[in-house]
Coordinates of C-alpha atoms in Angstrom, one line a residue:
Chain C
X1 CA 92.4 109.1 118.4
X2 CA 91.8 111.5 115.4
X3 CA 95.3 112.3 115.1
X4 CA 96.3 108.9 115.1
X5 CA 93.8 108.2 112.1
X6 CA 94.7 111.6 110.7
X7 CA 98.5 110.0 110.6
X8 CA 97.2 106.6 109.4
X9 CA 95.1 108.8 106.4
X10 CA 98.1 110.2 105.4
X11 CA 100.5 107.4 105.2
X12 CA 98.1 104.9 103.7
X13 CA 97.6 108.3 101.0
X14 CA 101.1 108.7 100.2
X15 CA 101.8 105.4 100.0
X16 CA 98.9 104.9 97.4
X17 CA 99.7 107.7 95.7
X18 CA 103.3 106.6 95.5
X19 CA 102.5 103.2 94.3
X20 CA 100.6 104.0 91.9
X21 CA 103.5 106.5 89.9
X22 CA 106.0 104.2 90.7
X23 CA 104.2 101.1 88.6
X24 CA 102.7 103.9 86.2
X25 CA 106.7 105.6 85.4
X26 CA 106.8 103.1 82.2
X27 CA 103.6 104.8 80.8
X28 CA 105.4 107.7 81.0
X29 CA 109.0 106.9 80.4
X30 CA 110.5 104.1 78.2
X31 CA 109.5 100.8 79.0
X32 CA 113.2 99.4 80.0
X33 CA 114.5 102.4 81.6
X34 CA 115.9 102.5 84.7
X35 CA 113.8 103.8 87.7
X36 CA 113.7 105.2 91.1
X37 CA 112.7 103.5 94.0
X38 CA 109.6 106.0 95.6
X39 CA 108.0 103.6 97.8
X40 CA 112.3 103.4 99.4
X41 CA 111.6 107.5 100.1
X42 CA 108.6 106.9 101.4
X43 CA 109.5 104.0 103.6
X44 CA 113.1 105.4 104.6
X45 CA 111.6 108.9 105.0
X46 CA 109.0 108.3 108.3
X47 CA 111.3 105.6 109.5
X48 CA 113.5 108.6 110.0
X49 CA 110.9 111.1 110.9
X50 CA 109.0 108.8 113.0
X51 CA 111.0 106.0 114.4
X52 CA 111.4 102.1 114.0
X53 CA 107.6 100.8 114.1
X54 CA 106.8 103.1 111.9
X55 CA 109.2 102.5 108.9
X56 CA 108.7 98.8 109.7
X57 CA 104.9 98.9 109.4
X58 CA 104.9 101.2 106.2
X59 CA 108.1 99.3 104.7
X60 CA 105.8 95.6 105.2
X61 CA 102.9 96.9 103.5
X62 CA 104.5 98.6 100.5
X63 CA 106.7 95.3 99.9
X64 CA 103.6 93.1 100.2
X65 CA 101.7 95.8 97.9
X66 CA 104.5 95.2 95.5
X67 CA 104.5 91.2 96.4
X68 CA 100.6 90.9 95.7
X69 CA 101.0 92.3 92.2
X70 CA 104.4 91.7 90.8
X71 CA 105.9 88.7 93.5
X72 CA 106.6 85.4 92.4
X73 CA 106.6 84.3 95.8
X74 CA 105.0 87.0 98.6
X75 CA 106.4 87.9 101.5
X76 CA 110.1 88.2 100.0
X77 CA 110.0 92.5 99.4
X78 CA 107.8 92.5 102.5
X79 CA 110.4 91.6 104.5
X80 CA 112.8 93.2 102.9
X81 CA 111.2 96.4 102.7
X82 CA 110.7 96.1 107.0
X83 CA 114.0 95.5 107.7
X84 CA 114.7 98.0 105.8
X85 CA 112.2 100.2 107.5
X86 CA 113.4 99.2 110.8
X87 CA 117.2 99.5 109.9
X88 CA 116.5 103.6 109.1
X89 CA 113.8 104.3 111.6
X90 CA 117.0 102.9 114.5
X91 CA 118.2 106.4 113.4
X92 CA 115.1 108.0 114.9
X93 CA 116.3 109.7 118.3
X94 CA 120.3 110.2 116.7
X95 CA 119.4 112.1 113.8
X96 CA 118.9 115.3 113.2
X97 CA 116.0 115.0 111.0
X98 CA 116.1 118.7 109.3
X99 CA 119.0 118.6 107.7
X100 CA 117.8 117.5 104.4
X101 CA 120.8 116.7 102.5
X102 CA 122.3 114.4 105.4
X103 CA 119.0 112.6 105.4
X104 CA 118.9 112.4 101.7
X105 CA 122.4 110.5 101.5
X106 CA 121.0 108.2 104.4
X107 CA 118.3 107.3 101.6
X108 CA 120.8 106.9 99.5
X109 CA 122.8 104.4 101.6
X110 CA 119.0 102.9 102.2
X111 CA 118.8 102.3 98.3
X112 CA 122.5 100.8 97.8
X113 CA 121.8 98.8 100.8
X114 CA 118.3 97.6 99.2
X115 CA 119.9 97.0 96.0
X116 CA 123.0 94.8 97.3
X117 CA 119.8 92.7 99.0
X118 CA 117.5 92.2 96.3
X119 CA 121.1 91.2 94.3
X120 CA 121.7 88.6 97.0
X121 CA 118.4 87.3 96.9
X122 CA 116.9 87.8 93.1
X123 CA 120.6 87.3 91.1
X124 CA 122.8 85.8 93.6
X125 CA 120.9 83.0 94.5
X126 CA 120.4 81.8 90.6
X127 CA 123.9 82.2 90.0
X128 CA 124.5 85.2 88.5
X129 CA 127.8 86.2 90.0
X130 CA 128.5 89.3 88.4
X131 CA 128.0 91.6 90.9
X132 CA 130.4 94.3 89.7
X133 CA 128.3 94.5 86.6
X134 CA 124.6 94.6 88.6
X135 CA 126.6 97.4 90.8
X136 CA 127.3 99.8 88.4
X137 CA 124.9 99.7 86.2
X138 CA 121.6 98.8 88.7
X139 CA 122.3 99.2 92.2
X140 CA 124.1 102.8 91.8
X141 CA 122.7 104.2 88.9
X142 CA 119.1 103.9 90.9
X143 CA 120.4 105.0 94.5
X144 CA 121.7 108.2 92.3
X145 CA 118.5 108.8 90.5
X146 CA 116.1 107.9 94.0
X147 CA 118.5 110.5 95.8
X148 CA 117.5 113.0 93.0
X149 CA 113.9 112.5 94.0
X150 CA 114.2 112.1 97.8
X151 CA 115.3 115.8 97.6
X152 CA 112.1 117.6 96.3
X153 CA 110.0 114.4 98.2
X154 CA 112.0 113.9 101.6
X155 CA 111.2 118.2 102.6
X156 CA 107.7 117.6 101.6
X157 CA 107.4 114.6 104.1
X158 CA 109.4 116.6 106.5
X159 CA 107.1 119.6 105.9
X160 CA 103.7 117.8 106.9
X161 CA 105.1 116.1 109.9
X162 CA 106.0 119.2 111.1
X163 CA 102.7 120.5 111.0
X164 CA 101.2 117.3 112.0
X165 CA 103.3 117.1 115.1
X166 CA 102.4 120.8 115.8
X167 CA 99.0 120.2 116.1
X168 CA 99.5 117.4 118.0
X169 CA 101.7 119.5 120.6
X170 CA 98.7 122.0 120.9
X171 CA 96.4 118.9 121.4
X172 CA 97.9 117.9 123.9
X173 CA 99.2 121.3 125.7
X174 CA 94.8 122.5 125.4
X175 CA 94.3 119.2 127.8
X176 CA 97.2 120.3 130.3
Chain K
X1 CA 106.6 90.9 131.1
X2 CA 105.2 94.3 129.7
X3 CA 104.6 93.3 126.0
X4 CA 101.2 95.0 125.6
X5 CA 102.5 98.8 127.9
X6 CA 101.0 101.4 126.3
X7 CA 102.9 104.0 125.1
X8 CA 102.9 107.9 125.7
X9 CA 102.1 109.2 122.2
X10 CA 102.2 105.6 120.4
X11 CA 102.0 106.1 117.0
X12 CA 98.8 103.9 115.8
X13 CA 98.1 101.2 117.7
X14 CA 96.5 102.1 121.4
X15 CA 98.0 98.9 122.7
X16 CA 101.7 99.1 121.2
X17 CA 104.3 96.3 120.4
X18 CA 107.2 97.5 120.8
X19 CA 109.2 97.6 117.7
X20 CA 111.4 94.5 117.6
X21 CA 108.5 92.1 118.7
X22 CA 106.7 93.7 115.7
X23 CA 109.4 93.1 113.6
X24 CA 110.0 89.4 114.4
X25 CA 106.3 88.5 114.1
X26 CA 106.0 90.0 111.1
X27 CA 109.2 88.6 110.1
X28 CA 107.9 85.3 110.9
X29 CA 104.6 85.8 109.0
X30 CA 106.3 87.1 106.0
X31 CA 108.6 83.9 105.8
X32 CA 105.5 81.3 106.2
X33 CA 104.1 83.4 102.9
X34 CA 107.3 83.1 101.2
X35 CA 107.0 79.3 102.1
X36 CA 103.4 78.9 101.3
X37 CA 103.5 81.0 97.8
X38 CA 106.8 78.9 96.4
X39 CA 105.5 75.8 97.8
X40 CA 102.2 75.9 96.0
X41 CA 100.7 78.0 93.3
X42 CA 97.8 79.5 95.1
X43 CA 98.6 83.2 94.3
X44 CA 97.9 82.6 90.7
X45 CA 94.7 82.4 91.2
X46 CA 93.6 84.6 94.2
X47 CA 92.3 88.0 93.0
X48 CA 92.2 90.6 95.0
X49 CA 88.9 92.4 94.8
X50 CA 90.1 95.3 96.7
X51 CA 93.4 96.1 95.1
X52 CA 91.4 95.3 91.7
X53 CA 88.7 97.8 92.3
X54 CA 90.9 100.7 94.1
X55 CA 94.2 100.3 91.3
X56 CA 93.4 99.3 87.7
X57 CA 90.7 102.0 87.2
X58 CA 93.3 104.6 88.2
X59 CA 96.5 102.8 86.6
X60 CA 94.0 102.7 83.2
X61 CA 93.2 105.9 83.4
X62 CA 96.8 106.9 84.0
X63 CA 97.8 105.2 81.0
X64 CA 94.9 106.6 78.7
X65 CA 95.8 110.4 80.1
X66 CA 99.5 109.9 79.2
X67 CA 98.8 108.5 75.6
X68 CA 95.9 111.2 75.1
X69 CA 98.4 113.8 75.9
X70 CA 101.0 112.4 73.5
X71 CA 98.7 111.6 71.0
X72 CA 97.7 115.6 71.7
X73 CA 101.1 116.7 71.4
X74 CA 102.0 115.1 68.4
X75 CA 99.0 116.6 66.4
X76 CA 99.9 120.2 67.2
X77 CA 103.6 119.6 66.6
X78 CA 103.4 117.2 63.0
X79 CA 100.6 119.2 61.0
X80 CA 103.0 120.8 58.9
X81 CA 104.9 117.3 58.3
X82 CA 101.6 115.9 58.1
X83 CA 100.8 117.5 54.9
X84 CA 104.0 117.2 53.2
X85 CA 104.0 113.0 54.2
X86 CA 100.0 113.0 52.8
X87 CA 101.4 114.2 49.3
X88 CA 103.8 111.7 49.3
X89 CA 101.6 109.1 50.7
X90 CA 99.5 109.4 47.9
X91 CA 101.9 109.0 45.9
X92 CA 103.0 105.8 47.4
X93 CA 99.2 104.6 47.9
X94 CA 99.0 104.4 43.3
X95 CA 102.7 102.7 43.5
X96 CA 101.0 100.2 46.4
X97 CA 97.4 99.7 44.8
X98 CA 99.4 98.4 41.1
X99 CA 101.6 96.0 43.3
X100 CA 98.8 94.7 45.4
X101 CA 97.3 93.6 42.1
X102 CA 100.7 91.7 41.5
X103 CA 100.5 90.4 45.3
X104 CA 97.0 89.2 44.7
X105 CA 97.8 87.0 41.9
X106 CA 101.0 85.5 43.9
X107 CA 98.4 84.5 46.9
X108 CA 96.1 83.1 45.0
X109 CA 99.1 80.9 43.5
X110 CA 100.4 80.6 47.3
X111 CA 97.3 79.2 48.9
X112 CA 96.9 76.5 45.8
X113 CA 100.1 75.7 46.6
X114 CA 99.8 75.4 50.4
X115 CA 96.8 73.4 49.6
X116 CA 98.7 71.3 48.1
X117 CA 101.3 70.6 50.6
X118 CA 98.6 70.9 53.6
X119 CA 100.5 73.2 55.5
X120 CA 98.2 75.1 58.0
X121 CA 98.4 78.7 58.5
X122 CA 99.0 77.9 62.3
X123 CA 100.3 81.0 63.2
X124 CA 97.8 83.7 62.2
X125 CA 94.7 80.8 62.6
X126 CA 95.6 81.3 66.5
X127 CA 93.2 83.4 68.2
X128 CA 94.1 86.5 70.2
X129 CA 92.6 89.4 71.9
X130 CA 94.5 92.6 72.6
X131 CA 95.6 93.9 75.8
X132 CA 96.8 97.3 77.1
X133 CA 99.6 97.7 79.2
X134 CA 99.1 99.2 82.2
X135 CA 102.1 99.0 84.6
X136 CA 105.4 97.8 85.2
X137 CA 107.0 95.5 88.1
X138 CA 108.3 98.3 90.7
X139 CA 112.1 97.3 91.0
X140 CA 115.0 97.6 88.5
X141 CA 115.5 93.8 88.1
X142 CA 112.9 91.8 86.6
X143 CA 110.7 92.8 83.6
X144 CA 107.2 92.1 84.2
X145 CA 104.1 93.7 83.9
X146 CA 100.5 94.1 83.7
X147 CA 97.8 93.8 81.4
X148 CA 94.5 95.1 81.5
X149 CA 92.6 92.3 80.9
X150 CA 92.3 89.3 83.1
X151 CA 90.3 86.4 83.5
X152 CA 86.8 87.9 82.8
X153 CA 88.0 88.3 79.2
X154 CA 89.1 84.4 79.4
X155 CA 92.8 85.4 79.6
X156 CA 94.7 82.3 81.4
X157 CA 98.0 81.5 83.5
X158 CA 100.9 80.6 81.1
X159 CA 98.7 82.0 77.4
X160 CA 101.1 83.4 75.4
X161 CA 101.4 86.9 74.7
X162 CA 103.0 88.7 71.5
X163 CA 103.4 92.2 70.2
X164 CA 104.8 93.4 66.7
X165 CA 103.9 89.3 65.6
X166 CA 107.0 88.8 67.8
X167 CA 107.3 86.7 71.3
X168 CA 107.2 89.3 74.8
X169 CA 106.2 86.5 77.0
X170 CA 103.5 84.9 79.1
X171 CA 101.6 85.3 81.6
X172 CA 102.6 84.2 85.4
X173 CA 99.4 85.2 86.9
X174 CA 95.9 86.6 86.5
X175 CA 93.1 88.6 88.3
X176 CA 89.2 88.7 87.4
X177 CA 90.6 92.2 84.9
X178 CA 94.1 92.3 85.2
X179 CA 97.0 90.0 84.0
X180 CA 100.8 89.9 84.9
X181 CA 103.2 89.3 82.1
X182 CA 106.6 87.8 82.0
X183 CA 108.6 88.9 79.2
X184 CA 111.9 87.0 77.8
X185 CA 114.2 89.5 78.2
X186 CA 113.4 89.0 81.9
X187 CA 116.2 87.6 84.0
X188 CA 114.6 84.8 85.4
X189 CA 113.0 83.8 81.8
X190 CA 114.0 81.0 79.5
X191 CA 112.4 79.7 76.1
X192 CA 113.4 77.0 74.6
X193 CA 113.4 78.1 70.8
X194 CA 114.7 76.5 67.9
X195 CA 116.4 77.9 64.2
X196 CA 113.6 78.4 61.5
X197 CA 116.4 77.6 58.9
X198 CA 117.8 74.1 60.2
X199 CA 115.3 73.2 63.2
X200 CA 118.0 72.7 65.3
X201 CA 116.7 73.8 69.3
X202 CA 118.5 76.2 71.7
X203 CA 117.4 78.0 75.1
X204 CA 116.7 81.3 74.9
X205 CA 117.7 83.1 78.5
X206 CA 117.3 86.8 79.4
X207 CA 119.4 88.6 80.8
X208 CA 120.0 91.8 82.5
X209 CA 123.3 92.0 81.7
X210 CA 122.9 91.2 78.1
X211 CA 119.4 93.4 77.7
X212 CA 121.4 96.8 78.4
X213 CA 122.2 96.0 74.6
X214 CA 119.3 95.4 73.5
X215 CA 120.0 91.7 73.0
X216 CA 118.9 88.4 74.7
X217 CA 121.2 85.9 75.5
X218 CA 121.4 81.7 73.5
X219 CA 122.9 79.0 74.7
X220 CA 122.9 75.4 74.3
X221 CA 122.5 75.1 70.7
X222 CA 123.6 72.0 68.6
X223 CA 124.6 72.9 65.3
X224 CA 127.1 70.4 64.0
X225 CA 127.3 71.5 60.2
X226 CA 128.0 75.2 61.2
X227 CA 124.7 76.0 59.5
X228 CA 122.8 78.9 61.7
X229 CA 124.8 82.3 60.9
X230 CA 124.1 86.0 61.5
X231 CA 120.4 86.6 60.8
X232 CA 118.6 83.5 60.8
X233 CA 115.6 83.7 62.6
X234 CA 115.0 82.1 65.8
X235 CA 111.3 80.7 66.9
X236 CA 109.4 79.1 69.8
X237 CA 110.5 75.4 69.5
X238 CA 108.2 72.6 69.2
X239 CA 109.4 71.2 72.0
X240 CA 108.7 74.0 74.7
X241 CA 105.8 72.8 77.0
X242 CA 104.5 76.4 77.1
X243 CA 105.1 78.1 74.4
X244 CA 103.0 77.5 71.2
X245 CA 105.7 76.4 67.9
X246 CA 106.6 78.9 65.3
X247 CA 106.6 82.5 67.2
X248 CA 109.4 84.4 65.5
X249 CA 111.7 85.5 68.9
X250 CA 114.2 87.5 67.1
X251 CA 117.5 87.3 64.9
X252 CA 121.1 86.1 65.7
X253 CA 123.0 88.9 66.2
X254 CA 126.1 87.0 67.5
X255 CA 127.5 83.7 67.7
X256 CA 130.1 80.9 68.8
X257 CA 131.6 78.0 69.7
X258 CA 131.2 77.2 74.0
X259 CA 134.5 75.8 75.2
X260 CA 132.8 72.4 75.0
X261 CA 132.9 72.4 70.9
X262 CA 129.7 70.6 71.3
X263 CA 127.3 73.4 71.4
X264 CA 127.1 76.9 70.2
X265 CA 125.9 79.9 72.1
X266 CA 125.6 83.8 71.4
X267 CA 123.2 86.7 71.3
X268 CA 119.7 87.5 69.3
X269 CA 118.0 91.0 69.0
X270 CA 114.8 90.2 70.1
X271 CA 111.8 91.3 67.1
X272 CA 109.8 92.9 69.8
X273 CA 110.8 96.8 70.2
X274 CA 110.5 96.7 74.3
X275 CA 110.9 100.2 74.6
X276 CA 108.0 101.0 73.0
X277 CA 105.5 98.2 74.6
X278 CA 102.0 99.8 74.7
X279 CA 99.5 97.5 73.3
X280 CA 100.3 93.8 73.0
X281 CA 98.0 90.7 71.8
X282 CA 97.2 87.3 73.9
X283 CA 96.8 84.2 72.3
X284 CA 94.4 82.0 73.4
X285 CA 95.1 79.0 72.2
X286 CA 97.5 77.3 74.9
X287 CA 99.8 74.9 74.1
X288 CA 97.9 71.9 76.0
X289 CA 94.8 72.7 74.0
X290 CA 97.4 73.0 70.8
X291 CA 98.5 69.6 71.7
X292 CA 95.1 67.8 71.8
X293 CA 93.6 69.5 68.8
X294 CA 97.0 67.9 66.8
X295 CA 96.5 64.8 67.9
X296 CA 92.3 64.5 67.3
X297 CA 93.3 65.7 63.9
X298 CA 96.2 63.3 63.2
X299 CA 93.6 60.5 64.0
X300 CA 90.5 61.4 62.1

């Protein structure tokens, strides 16, 4: 029970904490410029780590965080935040979760994938057919930029789930 | 059918789903909000008192630490320009205070003359109230963001809001001390402005695409005589249903002929500097209330 609220502690933390700089980076950088996607890492990070519920639970509530305050309609980055969540955390068991710069490029692929998505449904969808345009100078530009930050944020994640699941091994091995 | 097993090690939940129900019933719960929200405009108006509480403090105080430190930074670094741009401020305060006098003679002149043709001082008689801004919309696509002020400080769902007495946009929705702001050079954001020179309207559309210039796109604008050019101003229209008449939007940068030879269609640089949006003012006055206060006044 307490590790299972220890783990809950810690991703609702992160995912506050990760929230809050990612609608806070305009304070601190120019209003217009372009900006990584942290709540992706976040999301895309214990999907891998953990497995599918996991990254689908996490990826709903940081799209309906982001829904609540900045949606037009809720629900829409909800969902597309799960299946995103879902999608990486299918790479659970096949993965080999340590080596950091093979799961950093898989958040990579996680951001492009999230961006050609959004495109469908935001631009698309309103007729703005242009995708060439919204590829290279959105949807790749921020994978790029995310990928810089998963690789300083995606060993940290790795780092306390290792610990985490650690303790949870001795847990378990004191009751055997 | 073992839908509720539990789960050696589950994650959270002592009785787990497993992962693909959870993801179709949350699938399916995310759609009805996605049907509920666009069908009906509740979620202007719900505030979330937990979201409120826990966030803007923090985001406010985020903000305030970030502009202390630059204010910070900028005193240390500029005390040696400082002193050089106070002699020469001086200087230029004598040169000012002898041309204010001149100014002061022209405005008494000017407000005879306005008198005289009854022309209201609409713009500047509108009453604001100014508003920090706090954060930005989380993805690369759209361009809103929020305020910290909301509905306890009367602030209202479609007010106008304006920065550097130029348009940024209005506001889509509003919580009991927070406010989120739509601004033009949004993608999915249109005004419907008109040419201060020869009245004639246009639509004003952001646009990504056109924004990574600095510009905002115009389209649709009937100009039969060739009249607008390079530089005329464009303003709200009297004819948008939201936006109050006379708010300077920007300047024609570019412009010419659609295919159609009918209309006319090209880019403005927007007046408001969207780089640097810190602080930006609300107006109060809507345009309904706008509306009403014409007409009383046209009939007594």
């Amino acid at each position: 029970m307490i590790r299972r609220i220890r783990r809950l502690l810690l991703y609702l933390f992160s995912l506050f904490v990760l929230f809050l700089l990612q609608i806070s980076l305009p304070v601190f950088m120019p209003f217009t410029a372009l900006k990584p996607n942290l709540l992706l890492i976040l999301v895309s990070s214990f999907g891998l780590l953990r497995g599918e519920r996991t990254g689908l639970l996490l990826g709903f509530l940081s799209g309906l965080l982001i829904d609540l305050l900045f949606g037009d309609v809720v629900g829409l980055y909800a969902l597309i935040y799960m299946f995103l969540g879902f999608i990486v955390g299918t790479f659970y068991k096949s993965f080999a979760t340590n080596r950091i710069l093979l799961s950093v490029s898989l958040i990579g692929a996680a951001d492009v994938f999230y961006g050609f998505v959004c495109y469908v449904f935001l631009f698309l969808l309103r007729g703005r057919f242009h995708f060439g345009y919204y590829l290279w100078h959105v949807i790749l530009p921020e994978a790029v930029f995310t990928m810089t930050i998963a690789v300083l944020l995606y060993p940290l994640f790795l780092k306390i789930n290792d610990l985490l699941e650690e303790r949870e091994l001795m847990r378990t091995r004191r009751f055997v | 059918m073992n839908l509720f097993r539990r789960k050696e090690g589950a994650p959270w939940i002592s009785f787990s789903i497993p992962g693909k129900y959870l993801l179709f019933i949350l699938s399916v719960l995310s759609v009805a909000l996605i049907l509920v929200t666009s069908a009906t405009d509740v979620m202007d108006h719900i505030s979330f008192t937990a979201l409120e509480t826990a966030l803007m403090p923090l985001e406010r105080g985020l903000a305030n630490t970030n502009r202390w430190l630059s204010d910070k930074s900028v005193m240390i670094g500029n005390i040696r320009t400082l002193q050089a741009e106070n002699e020469e401020l001086r200087r230029k305060i004598d040169a000012l205070q002898t041309e204010n006098i001149y100014l002061q003679q022209d405005e008494y002149e000017l407000s005879g003359l306005r008198k005289l043709y009854q022309l209201d001082e609409q713009y500047q008689s509108f009453e604001k109230t100014g508003a920090r801004v706090i954060a930005k919309d989380a993805g690369n696509w759209y361009h809103t963001f929020l305020i910290d002020k909301g509905s306890d400080d009367g602030i209202a769902v479609d007010m106008n809001v304006i920065a550097d007495s130029g348009l940024v946009g209005r506001i889509s929705a509003v919580g009991t001390n927070w406010a989120r702001v739509i601004s033009i050079i949004a993608d999915n954001a249109a005004v419907s402005g008109s040419v201060l020179t020869t009245s004639e309207n246009l639509i004003v559309q952001g646009s990504l695409e056109h924004y990574k210039n600095g510009k905002i796109r115009f389209s649709k604008l009937t100009d039969p005589r060739s009249k607008a050019s390079v530089g005329d101003k464009i303003v709200t229209s009297d004819i948008s249903d939201k936006f109050l008449p006379g708010i300077l939007i920007g300047y024609i940068s570019d412009i010419e002929n659609d295919s159609n030879n009918l209309t006319k269609s090209g880019e403005l640089i927007p007046a408001v500097n969207f780089d640097h949006l810190e602080e930006v003012l609300v107006i109060i006055t809507m345009k309904e209330d706008y509306r009403e206060t014409e007409k009383t006044g046209e009939a007594s």
